[in-house]
C-alpha cells in the first residue's frame, strides 16, 4: 500500500468531481479528503488551473428548482452564447426546499426559501447542510 502522504498528493491533483467520488472508496480516503490541509491544498491547485465554471438555477418548474453546472473555457464565454453543455446537479432530498441563490463562495452555494430555511450546497460533493436562521438587526 502507498503511504498516506502519497495517496493524499495523488488525490489532491484530481478534479473536484473525482475527489467527491473518492470519498466513497473507503474510510481512509474519506478521512484524507476531509482534512483541512487537504482541502486547502486542493482548492489552491484548482484555482491555479483557472478553469471557469458557471452554476445557475432554473426557475421553479412544477414546484422544483434545478441547478446546472457549465464548465467554460474562459470567463468571456459568459457574455457570448454559451455553447457548452450543462450538467444537472442533483440534490434529490432537498428538491423544492429553496427558491433563491443568495450567495456563492469558493464553489459553495448559499440558498434559501425566503430566508425561512437556508442551506449551504456543495455541488462537487452533492452535500447539503441546513443553516440555522440567524437574527439580524432587522428582526429586532
Tab-separated table of C-alpha atoms in Angstrom:
chain	number	residue	atom	x	y	z
A	1	UNK	CA	0.000	0.000	0.000
A	2	UNK	CA	1.092	3.556	-0.666
A	3	UNK	CA	1.892	5.863	2.240
A	4	UNK	CA	-0.918	8.277	3.189
A	5	UNK	CA	1.117	11.305	2.054
A	6	UNK	CA	1.477	9.920	-1.478
A	7	UNK	CA	-2.216	8.978	-1.703
A	8	UNK	CA	-3.126	12.466	-0.467
A	9	UNK	CA	-0.894	14.073	-3.107
A	10	UNK	CA	-2.395	11.945	-5.891
A	11	UNK	CA	-5.996	12.585	-4.819
A	12	UNK	CA	-5.356	16.325	-4.433
A	13	UNK	CA	-4.479	16.505	-8.148
A	14	UNK	CA	-7.860	15.125	-9.230
A	15	UNK	CA	-10.729	17.329	-10.438
A	16	UNK	CA	-13.318	18.195	-7.758
A	17	UNK	CA	-15.949	15.748	-9.006
A	18	UNK	CA	-13.455	12.866	-8.859
A	19	UNK	CA	-12.377	13.894	-5.356
A	20	UNK	CA	-16.030	13.781	-4.328
A	21	UNK	CA	-16.319	10.267	-5.747
A	22	UNK	CA	-13.136	9.186	-3.935
A	23	UNK	CA	-14.810	9.945	-0.611
A	24	UNK	CA	-16.904	6.808	-1.135
A	25	UNK	CA	-13.964	4.447	-1.764
A	26	UNK	CA	-13.016	3.768	1.844
A	27	UNK	CA	-12.899	5.365	5.291
A	28	UNK	CA	-9.195	6.184	4.937
A	29	UNK	CA	-9.754	8.166	1.735
A	30	UNK	CA	-12.765	9.895	3.280
A	31	UNK	CA	-10.587	10.913	6.244
A	32	UNK	CA	-7.815	12.172	3.935
A	33	UNK	CA	-10.249	14.228	1.854
A	34	UNK	CA	-11.876	15.665	4.974
A	35	UNK	CA	-8.640	17.099	6.410
A	36	UNK	CA	-8.396	20.895	6.424
A	37	UNK	CA	-4.879	20.757	4.981
A	38	UNK	CA	-6.060	18.569	2.073
A	39	UNK	CA	-8.942	20.946	1.344
A	40	UNK	CA	-6.582	23.943	1.360
A	41	UNK	CA	-4.075	22.251	-0.979
A	42	UNK	CA	-6.801	21.008	-3.339
A	43	UNK	CA	-8.503	24.429	-3.525
A	44	UNK	CA	-5.185	26.124	-4.291
A	45	UNK	CA	-4.446	23.627	-7.083
A	46	UNK	CA	-7.898	24.027	-8.603
A	47	UNK	CA	-7.671	27.837	-8.505
A	48	UNK	CA	-4.292	27.729	-10.241
A	49	UNK	CA	-5.843	25.859	-13.197
A	50	UNK	CA	-8.047	28.860	-13.959
A	51	UNK	CA	-10.902	26.687	-15.205
A	52	UNK	CA	-14.123	28.662	-15.071
A	53	UNK	CA	-17.486	27.194	-14.177
A	54	UNK	CA	-20.928	28.736	-14.225
A	55	UNK	CA	-23.503	27.372	-11.801
A	56	UNK	CA	-27.038	28.533	-12.405
A	57	UNK	CA	-30.561	27.607	-11.441
A	58	UNK	CA	-33.706	27.233	-13.473
A	59	UNK	CA	-36.953	28.821	-12.460
A	60	UNK	CA	-39.373	26.714	-10.481
A	61	UNK	CA	-40.995	24.099	-12.648
A	62	UNK	CA	-43.779	22.122	-11.028
A	63	UNK	CA	-42.571	23.310	-7.601
A	64	UNK	CA	-38.980	22.182	-8.200
A	65	UNK	CA	-35.794	24.185	-8.653
A	66	UNK	CA	-32.915	22.716	-10.635
A	67	UNK	CA	-29.240	23.655	-10.554
A	68	UNK	CA	-26.914	23.288	-13.530
A	69	UNK	CA	-23.140	23.479	-13.885
A	70	UNK	CA	-21.497	24.588	-17.145
A	71	UNK	CA	-17.705	24.470	-17.481
A	72	UNK	CA	-16.420	27.381	-19.537
A	73	UNK	CA	-13.178	27.722	-21.454
A	74	UNK	CA	-12.944	31.353	-20.326
A	75	UNK	CA	-14.888	33.864	-18.279
A	76	UNK	CA	-15.616	35.781	-21.505
A	77	UNK	CA	-17.784	32.887	-22.632
A	78	UNK	CA	-20.411	34.035	-20.099
A	79	UNK	CA	-21.081	37.067	-22.283
A	80	UNK	CA	-21.083	35.097	-25.519
A	81	UNK	CA	-23.564	32.423	-26.439
A	82	UNK	CA	-22.784	29.518	-24.129
A	83	UNK	CA	-22.036	26.541	-26.333
A	84	UNK	CA	-21.047	24.077	-23.643
A	85	UNK	CA	-23.424	21.527	-22.234
A	86	UNK	CA	-24.622	21.970	-18.688
A	87	UNK	CA	-24.742	19.184	-16.129
A	88	UNK	CA	-27.819	18.941	-13.947
A	89	UNK	CA	-26.779	18.868	-10.299
A	90	UNK	CA	-28.714	16.517	-8.068
A	91	UNK	CA	-29.846	17.379	-4.570
A	92	UNK	CA	-32.763	14.940	-4.628
A	93	UNK	CA	-33.548	15.007	-0.904
A	94	UNK	CA	-33.857	18.776	-0.928
A	95	UNK	CA	-35.719	19.467	-4.172
A	96	UNK	CA	-38.229	22.219	-3.565
A	97	UNK	CA	-36.564	23.318	-0.312
A	98	UNK	CA	-35.174	26.547	-1.766
A	99	UNK	CA	-36.198	29.158	-4.237
A	100	UNK	CA	-33.244	31.554	-4.347
A	101	UNK	CA	-29.475	31.593	-4.529
A	102	UNK	CA	-28.276	34.284	-2.110
A	103	UNK	CA	-24.505	33.966	-2.487
A	104	UNK	CA	-21.603	31.783	-3.573
A	105	UNK	CA	-18.074	31.456	-2.279
A	106	UNK	CA	-15.255	29.052	-3.203
A	107	UNK	CA	-17.657	26.750	-5.052
A	108	UNK	CA	-20.290	26.607	-2.307
A	109	UNK	CA	-23.807	27.976	-2.784
A	110	UNK	CA	-25.911	29.672	-0.101
A	111	UNK	CA	-29.573	29.107	-0.951
A	112	UNK	CA	-32.854	29.556	0.812
A	113	UNK	CA	-36.581	29.832	0.799
A	114	UNK	CA	-37.268	33.498	1.546
A	115	UNK	CA	-34.801	33.176	4.422
A	116	UNK	CA	-37.089	30.814	6.365
A	117	UNK	CA	-34.865	27.837	5.629
A	118	UNK	CA	-31.315	28.279	4.398
A	119	UNK	CA	-28.815	25.749	3.093
A	120	UNK	CA	-25.187	25.555	2.019
A	121	UNK	CA	-24.775	23.355	-1.071
A	122	UNK	CA	-21.562	21.793	-2.301
A	123	UNK	CA	-22.191	20.979	-5.976
A	124	UNK	CA	-18.952	18.987	-6.190
A	125	UNK	CA	-19.757	16.517	-3.430
A	126	UNK	CA	-23.542	16.793	-3.512
A	127	UNK	CA	-23.576	17.640	0.189
A	128	UNK	CA	-26.272	19.883	1.615
A	129	UNK	CA	-26.316	21.374	5.112
A	130	UNK	CA	-29.190	23.324	6.581
A	131	UNK	CA	-28.031	26.515	8.264
A	132	UNK	CA	-29.775	27.834	11.349
A	133	UNK	CA	-31.513	31.107	10.715
A	134	UNK	CA	-29.639	33.984	12.235
A	135	UNK	CA	-31.098	37.069	13.839
A	136	UNK	CA	-30.363	40.318	12.112
A	137	UNK	CA	-30.841	43.843	13.398
A	138	UNK	CA	-33.967	43.999	11.224
A	139	UNK	CA	-35.543	41.152	13.242
A	140	UNK	CA	-35.410	43.110	16.485
